[in-house]
Structure formats: C-alpha cells, structure tokens
Amino acid sequence: MGWIGEQIDSIKSLQFRQVLTQAISLGMIVTSALIIWKGLMCVTGSESPVVVVLSGSMEPGFKRGDILFLHMSKDPIRAGEIVVFNLDEREIPIVHRVIKVHERQDTEEVDILTKGDNNLGDDRLLYAQGQLWLQRRHIMGRAVGFLPYVGWVTIIMTEKPIIKYILIGALGLLVITSKE
Amino acid sequence: MHSFVYRANALLTFAVTILALMCAMASLSDNFNSPSPTAEVQVLNINWFQKKPDGDDEVSLTLNISANLQTLFTWNTKQVFVFLAAEYETPKNALNQVSLWDGIIPTKEHAQFWIHTTNKYRFIDQGSNLRGKGFNLTLHWHVMPKTGKMFADKLAMTGFRLPETYR
C-alpha cells in the first residue's frame, strides 16, 4: 500500500513543464521510428521493406515468425526468386517462390506463377477466380535477406491484441511515473 | 540512474546490438566462400508431346540430373533450394522459364546427388511453339542462410531440342 501511496504522490507533484518535456521526448522517439521506416521504404523501393512470415508454406527455409528483408528493383523477375505479392482482394501479402516466367518480347509485361516450397501444388488455388498468372504489379518485392525468430513479437501482438494494450499501458505508466 | 529498470534497459539494448552485429558478421563471412559446383543433365526420354485442347503445347520428359553442390555450403547455410528450369524463346515471349523439378538440400552430405525422375511440374507453353524447339536446361540454386543475405546462381546446359512432331 505504501508503494501505491508513493506513486500517487509522485503523480500529484509533477510540474506542467516536466510533463510537457516527457510528452515531447516520447513524440520524438515515435517520429524518429517513423522516419527510419519511411526511409527504408525509399531505399528498398518497396511498400513494406520488412515482412513477417505468417504461414508454414515455405518451410523448412522460412518458418513462421521469421522476418524477411525485401528489395524491389526494375530488374526483370526470374524463376527461383522469392517474391512477396498482394492479390487484388487480399490484404495479407504472400511470400512464395516463382516457378514459371513468361516474359513478352517487346514490353515489360510478364506472366508469373508462384508456389510455396512446402505446398504440393502451385498458387493458382490462391489467385482470384479465373486468374492464372501474376503480373508485375502484384509483386511488392523480392526477399534478399532474413532473420529468424524476430517476427514472433509482431505475430503475438496481432493475434493476442490484449498483450499490445498491456505493453502500451505499461510504457505509458513508466513514462508518467519516471522523473528523469 | 542506478535503478533496476535502467540497468535492465541498458543491458537489453547492448545485448540486442551485439546480436545484430553477430548476425551481420555471419552473413558477411559467406562472401569469403568461393563455390565451384558442377552439374549434368540428360533427357532420357520424351514420354509424350501433345497439343492440349486449349491450344497450348505440353511435353512430359524423363530426366537424369546429377550434381555436386557441396562447395556452396558454409557454416551459415541452412539449406540450398535447387531447381531445374527449361528456358527457351518464342515469337510472343522473349523468355520462358518453366521449372521442371525442384528439391531441397538440407545438409552438405546430401549436396552430391543423382536423380532419375519425370518432370515434377508440367512443361506447358503459352501457345503452340514447342515443335522442334531448342531449349536450355538450367540448374538454379538458392542458398538460404541461417541469418542474413540470400544468394543465388545457376548453370545453363544448352543443346536440348524437342521433337519436330507430336507423339
């Protein structure tokens, strides 16, 4: 009970300038994180430069919870590359390997078929009704590097949002009650 | 500045930084490896070669693939994904790449292999251009590391040709 009394006392004794300073510091941290994220988007040329692997369709290479670094260049897409693509109706990007490429003679148009390494069949089941191929516009980036296990933080926060709220609440409490 | 929370924070930040540095160094060490893989492919038989009802050509082949990819493995290699693609040109398409077979090599011991198989994925053209078509069979490999940068390369074997008539 004494600890709670101490905390309430410390909240009451805060001066306005101190609170403002801490709010601005917090704002600075959040905006610098945003700057880094947007900067990464520019450098890699991809809308989401880092993705988390959500399914087991590329095992044993990529397991659920790994993160992939993406890069999108104007280079033509070739068979074997691991690409991240968005289907027209789905929001969740899919990470699979290109197994067939048919590139037109004079234009940059290309027909692409993908398949997850751990899946039995190709991705035509995932594509929209009647869609047989992916085009360049569907591809968000190529996977160029990866780190294992780091993505579990994102998966846990997405699937159990209560943990996200607890974390933000605890951080907020820490900011308010610390004096330095 | 000496409370538990600050010490834990400093320790955690330091630990994560060191971990990130170690992952980057592991990835860099892969650049010192100069691989010398070898591969050979033979087309043993054209099983059948037809024009499908929708107008596209399809061919079924029996292949003999042998390769030694042991020099690709380093201590930072998790697996090597290898696939064989038929590559050819048609009047409509500047490049067609059709994967015929793929496999995953989990360890260095498995990297020297010999396999006799029909094509795992269907060899279908966009159109009816395959009669008498010359094509390359290219073995591609993608090295997937334990952490860091992935890299890929290939070995093209030329000189294959499909029959002039359907069978």
PDB file of N, CA and C in Angstrom, chain A residues 97-178:
ATOM      1  N   ARG A  97       7.766 -18.702 -53.954  1.00  0.00           N
ATOM      2  CA  ARG A  97       8.832 -18.710 -54.959  1.00  0.00           C
ATOM      3  C   ARG A  97       8.232 -18.732 -56.355  1.00  0.00           C
ATOM      4  N   VAL A  98       8.916 -18.044 -57.287  1.00  0.00           N
ATOM      5  CA  VAL A  98       8.452 -18.026 -58.677  1.00  0.00           C
ATOM      6  C   VAL A  98       8.888 -19.320 -59.348  1.00  0.00           C
ATOM      7  N   ILE A  99       7.949 -20.078 -59.952  1.00  0.00           N
ATOM      8  CA  ILE A  99       8.374 -21.278 -60.655  1.00  0.00           C
ATOM      9  C   ILE A  99       8.201 -21.192 -62.164  1.00  0.00           C
ATOM     10  N   LYS A 100       7.384 -20.284 -62.644  1.00  0.00           N
ATOM     11  CA  LYS A 100       7.276 -20.141 -64.103  1.00  0.00           C
ATOM     12  C   LYS A 100       7.247 -18.673 -64.476  1.00  0.00           C
ATOM     13  N   VAL A 101       7.955 -18.346 -65.563  1.00  0.00           N
ATOM     14  CA  VAL A 101       8.030 -16.967 -66.051  1.00  0.00           C
ATOM     15  C   VAL A 101       7.802 -16.982 -67.558  1.00  0.00           C
ATOM     16  N   HIS A 102       6.881 -16.140 -68.024  1.00  0.00           N
ATOM     17  CA  HIS A 102       6.722 -15.963 -69.476  1.00  0.00           C
ATOM     18  C   HIS A 102       6.781 -14.471 -69.740  1.00  0.00           C
ATOM     19  N   GLU A 103       7.907 -14.005 -70.297  1.00  0.00           N
ATOM     20  CA  GLU A 103       8.100 -12.566 -70.476  1.00  0.00           C
ATOM     21  C   GLU A 103       7.942 -12.189 -71.940  1.00  0.00           C
ATOM     22  N   ARG A 104       7.113 -11.163 -72.185  1.00  0.00           N
ATOM     23  CA  ARG A 104       6.810 -10.758 -73.565  1.00  0.00           C
ATOM     24  C   ARG A 104       8.046 -10.207 -74.257  1.00  0.00           C
ATOM     25  N   GLN A 105       7.959 -10.188 -75.599  1.00  0.00           N
ATOM     26  CA  GLN A 105       9.116  -9.778 -76.396  1.00  0.00           C
ATOM     27  C   GLN A 105       9.488  -8.321 -76.196  1.00  0.00           C
ATOM     28  N   ASP A 106       8.546  -7.410 -76.457  1.00  0.00           N
ATOM     29  CA  ASP A 106       8.962  -6.008 -76.504  1.00  0.00           C
ATOM     30  C   ASP A 106       8.535  -5.200 -75.301  1.00  0.00           C
ATOM     31  N   THR A 107       7.490  -5.634 -74.598  1.00  0.00           N
ATOM     32  CA  THR A 107       7.051  -4.839 -73.454  1.00  0.00           C
ATOM     33  C   THR A 107       7.647  -5.427 -72.186  1.00  0.00           C
ATOM     34  N   GLU A 108       7.392  -4.786 -71.072  1.00  0.00           N
ATOM     35  CA  GLU A 108       7.892  -5.333 -69.818  1.00  0.00           C
ATOM     36  C   GLU A 108       6.904  -6.284 -69.182  1.00  0.00           C
ATOM     37  N   GLU A 109       5.825  -6.597 -69.925  1.00  0.00           N
ATOM     38  CA  GLU A 109       4.794  -7.439 -69.306  1.00  0.00           C
ATOM     39  C   GLU A 109       5.294  -8.855 -69.122  1.00  0.00           C
ATOM     40  N   VAL A 110       4.851  -9.463 -68.058  1.00  0.00           N
ATOM     41  CA  VAL A 110       5.330 -10.813 -67.758  1.00  0.00           C
ATOM     42  C   VAL A 110       4.221 -11.576 -67.035  1.00  0.00           C
ATOM     43  N   ASP A 111       4.135 -12.879 -67.317  1.00  0.00           N
ATOM     44  CA  ASP A 111       3.214 -13.753 -66.588  1.00  0.00           C
ATOM     45  C   ASP A 111       4.030 -14.603 -65.628  1.00  0.00           C
ATOM     46  N   ILE A 112       3.598 -14.641 -64.379  1.00  0.00           N
ATOM     47  CA  ILE A 112       4.376 -15.323 -63.342  1.00  0.00           C
ATOM     48  C   ILE A 112       3.502 -16.323 -62.615  1.00  0.00           C
ATOM     49  N   LEU A 113       4.062 -17.495 -62.323  1.00  0.00           N
ATOM     50  CA  LEU A 113       3.351 -18.463 -61.483  1.00  0.00           C
ATOM     51  C   LEU A 113       4.212 -18.731 -60.256  1.00  0.00           C
ATOM     52  N   THR A 114       3.579 -18.757 -59.082  1.00  0.00           N
ATOM     53  CA  THR A 114       4.347 -18.971 -57.863  1.00  0.00           C
ATOM     54  C   THR A 114       3.889 -20.231 -57.137  1.00  0.00           C
ATOM     55  N   LYS A 115       4.743 -20.671 -56.188  1.00  0.00           N
ATOM     56  CA  LYS A 115       4.395 -21.862 -55.410  1.00  0.00           C
ATOM     57  C   LYS A 115       5.181 -21.810 -54.115  1.00  0.00           C
ATOM     58  N   GLY A 116       4.527 -22.194 -53.022  1.00  0.00           N
ATOM     59  CA  GLY A 116       5.255 -22.290 -51.773  1.00  0.00           C
ATOM     60  C   GLY A 116       6.059 -23.573 -51.760  1.00  0.00           C
ATOM     61  N   ASP A 117       7.318 -23.493 -51.245  1.00  0.00           N
ATOM     62  CA  ASP A 117       8.195 -24.668 -51.263  1.00  0.00           C
ATOM     63  C   ASP A 117       7.551 -25.865 -50.589  1.00  0.00           C
ATOM     64  N   ASN A 118       6.797 -25.620 -49.524  1.00  0.00           N
ATOM     65  CA  ASN A 118       6.235 -26.715 -48.745  1.00  0.00           C
ATOM     66  C   ASN A 118       4.829 -27.101 -49.202  1.00  0.00           C
ATOM     67  N   ASN A 119       4.316 -26.459 -50.234  1.00  0.00           N
ATOM     68  CA  ASN A 119       2.985 -26.796 -50.741  1.00  0.00           C
ATOM     69  C   ASN A 119       3.094 -27.843 -51.841  1.00  0.00           C
ATOM     70  N   LEU A 120       2.027 -28.663 -51.989  1.00  0.00           N
ATOM     71  CA  LEU A 120       2.064 -29.684 -53.034  1.00  0.00           C
ATOM     72  C   LEU A 120       1.814 -29.085 -54.401  1.00  0.00           C
ATOM     73  N   GLY A 121       0.880 -28.117 -54.470  1.00  0.00           N
ATOM     74  CA  GLY A 121       0.515 -27.574 -55.767  1.00  0.00           C
ATOM     75  C   GLY A 121       0.884 -26.109 -55.869  1.00  0.00           C
ATOM     76  N   ASP A 122       0.760 -25.586 -57.087  1.00  0.00           N
ATOM     77  CA  ASP A 122       1.114 -24.183 -57.270  1.00  0.00           C
ATOM     78  C   ASP A 122      -0.004 -23.279 -56.738  1.00  0.00           C
ATOM     79  N   ASP A 123       0.224 -21.956 -56.850  1.00  0.00           N
ATOM     80  CA  ASP A 123      -0.638 -20.997 -56.169  1.00  0.00           C
ATOM     81  C   ASP A 123      -1.914 -20.656 -56.910  1.00  0.00           C
ATOM     82  N   ARG A 124      -2.219 -21.352 -58.026  1.00  0.00           N
ATOM     83  CA  ARG A 124      -3.440 -20.981 -58.775  1.00  0.00           C
ATOM     84  C   ARG A 124      -4.675 -21.064 -57.888  1.00  0.00           C
ATOM     85  N   LEU A 125      -4.650 -21.930 -56.862  1.00  0.00           N
ATOM     86  CA  LEU A 125      -5.783 -22.017 -55.940  1.00  0.00           C
ATOM     87  C   LEU A 125      -5.954 -20.728 -55.158  1.00  0.00           C
ATOM     88  N   LEU A 126      -4.828 -20.004 -54.936  1.00  0.00           N
ATOM     89  CA  LEU A 126      -4.900 -18.783 -54.139  1.00  0.00           C
ATOM     90  C   LEU A 126      -5.302 -17.577 -54.971  1.00  0.00           C
ATOM     91  N   TYR A 127      -4.964 -17.636 -56.285  1.00  0.00           N
ATOM     92  CA  TYR A 127      -5.244 -16.475 -57.119  1.00  0.00           C
ATOM     93  C   TYR A 127      -6.752 -16.277 -57.225  1.00  0.00           C
ATOM     94  N   ALA A 128      -7.142 -15.083 -57.726  1.00  0.00           N
ATOM     95  CA  ALA A 128      -8.570 -14.785 -57.881  1.00  0.00           C
ATOM     96  C   ALA A 128      -9.203 -15.766 -58.868  1.00  0.00           C
ATOM     97  N   GLN A 129     -10.507 -15.824 -58.812  1.00  0.00           N
ATOM     98  CA  GLN A 129     -11.271 -16.708 -59.688  1.00  0.00           C
ATOM     99  C   GLN A 129     -10.909 -16.453 -61.148  1.00  0.00           C
ATOM    100  N   GLY A 130     -10.433 -17.489 -61.855  1.00  0.00           N
ATOM    101  CA  GLY A 130     -10.104 -17.301 -63.270  1.00  0.00           C
ATOM    102  C   GLY A 130      -8.737 -16.712 -63.520  1.00  0.00           C
ATOM    103  N   GLN A 131      -8.016 -16.303 -62.484  1.00  0.00           N
ATOM    104  CA  GLN A 131      -6.688 -15.734 -62.704  1.00  0.00           C
ATOM    105  C   GLN A 131      -5.672 -16.861 -62.753  1.00  0.00           C
ATOM    106  N   LEU A 132      -4.894 -16.905 -63.861  1.00  0.00           N
ATOM    107  CA  LEU A 132      -3.916 -17.975 -63.994  1.00  0.00           C
ATOM    108  C   LEU A 132      -2.496 -17.512 -63.696  1.00  0.00           C
ATOM    109  N   TRP A 133      -2.247 -16.207 -63.842  1.00  0.00           N
ATOM    110  CA  TRP A 133      -0.886 -15.706 -63.698  1.00  0.00           C
ATOM    111  C   TRP A 133      -0.871 -14.450 -62.853  1.00  0.00           C
ATOM    112  N   LEU A 134       0.323 -14.164 -62.272  1.00  0.00           N
ATOM    113  CA  LEU A 134       0.524 -12.890 -61.613  1.00  0.00           C
ATOM    114  C   LEU A 134       1.207 -11.955 -62.592  1.00  0.00           C
ATOM    115  N   GLN A 135       0.954 -10.654 -62.428  1.00  0.00           N
ATOM    116  CA  GLN A 135       1.686  -9.680 -63.224  1.00  0.00           C
ATOM    117  C   GLN A 135       2.630  -8.891 -62.330  1.00  0.00           C
ATOM    118  N   ARG A 136       3.473  -8.101 -62.960  1.00  0.00           N
ATOM    119  CA  ARG A 136       4.465  -7.328 -62.218  1.00  0.00           C
ATOM    120  C   ARG A 136       3.827  -6.444 -61.161  1.00  0.00           C
ATOM    121  N   ARG A 137       2.643  -5.938 -61.436  1.00  0.00           N
ATOM    122  CA  ARG A 137       2.014  -5.006 -60.487  1.00  0.00           C
ATOM    123  C   ARG A 137       1.637  -5.688 -59.184  1.00  0.00           C
ATOM    124  N   HIS A 138       1.508  -7.023 -59.204  1.00  0.00           N
ATOM    125  CA  HIS A 138       1.143  -7.709 -57.969  1.00  0.00           C
ATOM    126  C   HIS A 138       2.339  -7.878 -57.045  1.00  0.00           C
ATOM    127  N   ILE A 139       3.561  -7.799 -57.619  1.00  0.00           N
ATOM    128  CA  ILE A 139       4.757  -8.127 -56.840  1.00  0.00           C
ATOM    129  C   ILE A 139       5.190  -6.915 -56.031  1.00  0.00           C
ATOM    130  N   MET A 140       5.360  -7.095 -54.723  1.00  0.00           N
ATOM    131  CA  MET A 140       5.770  -5.978 -53.868  1.00  0.00           C
ATOM    132  C   MET A 140       7.260  -5.932 -53.627  1.00  0.00           C
ATOM    133  N   GLY A 141       7.926  -7.053 -53.804  1.00  0.00           N
ATOM    134  CA  GLY A 141       9.364  -7.034 -53.570  1.00  0.00           C
ATOM    135  C   GLY A 141       9.938  -8.431 -53.620  1.00  0.00           C
ATOM    136  N   ARG A 142      11.271  -8.474 -53.697  1.00  0.00           N
ATOM    137  CA  ARG A 142      11.980  -9.750 -53.666  1.00  0.00           C
ATOM    138  C   ARG A 142      12.613  -9.890 -52.290  1.00  0.00           C
ATOM    139  N   ALA A 143      12.625 -11.116 -51.756  1.00  0.00           N
ATOM    140  CA  ALA A 143      13.285 -11.325 -50.471  1.00  0.00           C
ATOM    141  C   ALA A 143      14.778 -11.429 -50.717  1.00  0.00           C
ATOM    142  N   VAL A 144      15.559 -10.577 -50.016  1.00  0.00           N
ATOM    143  CA  VAL A 144      17.012 -10.636 -50.215  1.00  0.00           C
ATOM    144  C   VAL A 144      17.757 -11.083 -48.967  1.00  0.00           C
ATOM    145  N   GLY A 145      17.110 -11.003 -47.804  1.00  0.00           N
ATOM    146  CA  GLY A 145      17.799 -11.419 -46.589  1.00  0.00           C
ATOM    147  C   GLY A 145      16.774 -11.795 -45.553  1.00  0.00           C
ATOM    148  N   PHE A 146      17.238 -12.489 -44.501  1.00  0.00           N
ATOM    149  CA  PHE A 146      16.256 -12.865 -43.491  1.00  0.00           C
ATOM    150  C   PHE A 146      16.883 -13.019 -42.116  1.00  0.00           C
ATOM    151  N   LEU A 147      16.040 -12.836 -41.102  1.00  0.00           N
ATOM    152  CA  LEU A 147      16.453 -13.048 -39.723  1.00  0.00           C
ATOM    153  C   LEU A 147      15.455 -13.989 -39.071  1.00  0.00           C
ATOM    154  N   PRO A 148      15.914 -15.008 -38.377  1.00  0.00           N
ATOM    155  CA  PRO A 148      14.973 -15.959 -37.787  1.00  0.00           C
ATOM    156  C   PRO A 148      14.364 -15.424 -36.496  1.00  0.00           C
ATOM    157  N   TYR A 149      13.181 -15.889 -36.175  1.00  0.00           N
ATOM    158  CA  TYR A 149      12.502 -15.713 -34.885  1.00  0.00           C
ATOM    159  C   TYR A 149      12.095 -14.288 -34.525  1.00  0.00           C
ATOM    160  N   VAL A 150      12.684 -13.256 -35.136  1.00  0.00           N
ATOM    161  CA  VAL A 150      12.452 -11.886 -34.674  1.00  0.00           C
ATOM    162  C   VAL A 150      11.004 -11.456 -34.867  1.00  0.00           C
ATOM    163  N   GLY A 151      10.297 -12.090 -35.817  1.00  0.00           N
ATOM    164  CA  GLY A 151       8.942 -11.653 -36.129  1.00  0.00           C
ATOM    165  C   GLY A 151       7.881 -12.136 -35.155  1.00  0.00           C
ATOM    166  N   TRP A 152       8.260 -12.998 -34.199  1.00  0.00           N
ATOM    167  CA  TRP A 152       7.252 -13.532 -33.280  1.00  0.00           C
ATOM    168  C   TRP A 152       6.583 -12.426 -32.468  1.00  0.00           C
ATOM    169  N   VAL A 153       7.357 -11.327 -32.205  1.00  0.00           N
ATOM    170  CA  VAL A 153       6.791 -10.202 -31.462  1.00  0.00           C
ATOM    171  C   VAL A 153       5.554  -9.670 -32.179  1.00  0.00           C
ATOM    172  N   THR A 154       5.675  -9.478 -33.497  1.00  0.00           N
ATOM    173  CA  THR A 154       4.548  -8.960 -34.277  1.00  0.00           C
ATOM    174  C   THR A 154       3.389  -9.943 -34.297  1.00  0.00           C
ATOM    175  N   ILE A 155       3.711 -11.239 -34.443  1.00  0.00           N
ATOM    176  CA  ILE A 155       2.637 -12.233 -34.530  1.00  0.00           C
ATOM    177  C   ILE A 155       1.861 -12.267 -33.227  1.00  0.00           C
ATOM    178  N   ILE A 156       2.579 -12.249 -32.100  1.00  0.00           N
ATOM    179  CA  ILE A 156       1.896 -12.299 -30.801  1.00  0.00           C
ATOM    180  C   ILE A 156       1.025 -11.067 -30.612  1.00  0.00           C
ATOM    181  N   MET A 157       1.552  -9.898 -31.028  1.00  0.00           N
ATOM    182  CA  MET A 157       0.768  -8.680 -30.818  1.00  0.00           C
ATOM    183  C   MET A 157      -0.442  -8.626 -31.735  1.00  0.00           C
ATOM    184  N   THR A 158      -0.362  -9.265 -32.892  1.00  0.00           N
ATOM    185  CA  THR A 158      -1.518  -9.262 -33.793  1.00  0.00           C
ATOM    186  C   THR A 158      -2.562 -10.262 -33.340  1.00  0.00           C
ATOM    187  N   GLU A 159      -2.114 -11.435 -32.890  1.00  0.00           N
ATOM    188  CA  GLU A 159      -3.092 -12.478 -32.597  1.00  0.00           C
ATOM    189  C   GLU A 159      -3.670 -12.362 -31.200  1.00  0.00           C
ATOM    190  N   LYS A 160      -2.923 -11.749 -30.295  1.00  0.00           N
ATOM    191  CA  LYS A 160      -3.485 -11.519 -28.972  1.00  0.00           C
ATOM    192  C   LYS A 160      -3.359 -10.032 -28.657  1.00  0.00           C
ATOM    193  N   PRO A 161      -4.285  -9.217 -29.152  1.00  0.00           N
ATOM    194  CA  PRO A 161      -4.131  -7.763 -29.009  1.00  0.00           C
ATOM    195  C   PRO A 161      -4.091  -7.301 -27.557  1.00  0.00           C
ATOM    196  N   ILE A 162      -4.549  -8.129 -26.643  1.00  0.00           N
ATOM    197  CA  ILE A 162      -4.532  -7.739 -25.235  1.00  0.00           C
ATOM    198  C   ILE A 162      -3.101  -7.469 -24.784  1.00  0.00           C
ATOM    199  N   ILE A 163      -2.158  -8.226 -25.355  1.00  0.00           N
ATOM    200  CA  ILE A 163      -0.767  -8.035 -24.961  1.00  0.00           C
ATOM    201  C   ILE A 163      -0.263  -6.674 -25.445  1.00  0.00           C
ATOM    202  N   LYS A 164      -0.742  -6.256 -26.644  1.00  0.00           N
ATOM    203  CA  LYS A 164      -0.363  -4.951 -27.170  1.00  0.00           C
ATOM    204  C   LYS A 164      -0.825  -3.857 -26.219  1.00  0.00           C
ATOM    205  N   TYR A 165      -2.075  -3.969 -25.718  1.00  0.00           N
ATOM    206  CA  TYR A 165      -2.614  -2.944 -24.826  1.00  0.00           C
ATOM    207  C   TYR A 165      -1.872  -2.924 -23.501  1.00  0.00           C
ATOM    208  N   ILE A 166      -1.545  -4.113 -22.996  1.00  0.00           N
ATOM    209  CA  ILE A 166      -0.810  -4.184 -21.728  1.00  0.00           C
ATOM    210  C   ILE A 166       0.541  -3.506 -21.879  1.00  0.00           C
ATOM    211  N   LEU A 167       1.224  -3.772 -23.014  1.00  0.00           N
ATOM    212  CA  LEU A 167       2.550  -3.214 -23.249  1.00  0.00           C
ATOM    213  C   LEU A 167       2.496  -1.702 -23.336  1.00  0.00           C
ATOM    214  N   ILE A 168       1.500  -1.173 -24.094  1.00  0.00           N
ATOM    215  CA  ILE A 168       1.395   0.279 -24.251  1.00  0.00           C
ATOM    216  C   ILE A 168       1.025   0.916 -22.927  1.00  0.00           C
ATOM    217  N   GLY A 169       0.131   0.246 -22.179  1.00  0.00           N
ATOM    218  CA  GLY A 169      -0.250   0.774 -20.876  1.00  0.00           C
ATOM    219  C   GLY A 169       0.935   0.833 -19.926  1.00  0.00           C
ATOM    220  N   ALA A 170       1.735  -0.223 -19.930  1.00  0.00           N
ATOM    221  CA  ALA A 170       2.895  -0.253 -19.042  1.00  0.00           C
ATOM    222  C   ALA A 170       3.907   0.813 -19.426  1.00  0.00           C
ATOM    223  N   LEU A 171       4.126   0.986 -20.735  1.00  0.00           N
ATOM    224  CA  LEU A 171       5.053   2.021 -21.215  1.00  0.00           C
ATOM    225  C   LEU A 171       4.564   3.406 -20.802  1.00  0.00           C
ATOM    226  N   GLY A 172       3.257   3.641 -20.954  1.00  0.00           N
ATOM    227  CA  GLY A 172       2.697   4.938 -20.586  1.00  0.00           C
ATOM    228  C   GLY A 172       2.880   5.211 -19.103  1.00  0.00           C
ATOM    229  N   LEU A 173       2.629   4.178 -18.301  1.00  0.00           N
ATOM    230  CA  LEU A 173       2.789   4.319 -16.854  1.00  0.00           C
ATOM    231  C   LEU A 173       4.229   4.636 -16.499  1.00  0.00           C
ATOM    232  N   LEU A 174       5.146   3.960 -17.165  1.00  0.00           N
ATOM    233  CA  LEU A 174       6.564   4.167 -16.910  1.00  0.00           C
ATOM    234  C   LEU A 174       6.974   5.596 -17.227  1.00  0.00           C
ATOM    235  N   VAL A 175       6.436   6.125 -18.359  1.00  0.00           N
ATOM    236  CA  VAL A 175       6.786   7.481 -18.765  1.00  0.00           C
ATOM    237  C   VAL A 175       6.275   8.489 -17.746  1.00  0.00           C
ATOM    238  N   ILE A 176       5.040   8.262 -17.262  1.00  0.00           N
ATOM    239  CA  ILE A 176       4.443   9.242 -16.345  1.00  0.00           C
ATOM    240  C   ILE A 176       5.129   9.219 -14.995  1.00  0.00           C
ATOM    241  N   THR A 177       5.474   8.036 -14.517  1.00  0.00           N
ATOM    242  CA  THR A 177       5.986   7.965 -13.146  1.00  0.00           C
ATOM    243  C   THR A 177       7.489   8.150 -13.054  1.00  0.00           C
ATOM    244  N   SER A 178       8.204   8.148 -14.167  1.00  0.00           N
ATOM    245  CA  SER A 178       9.656   8.352 -14.046  1.00  0.00           C
ATOM    246  C   SER A 178       9.949   9.842 -14.048  1.00  0.00           C
TER     247      SER A 178
END
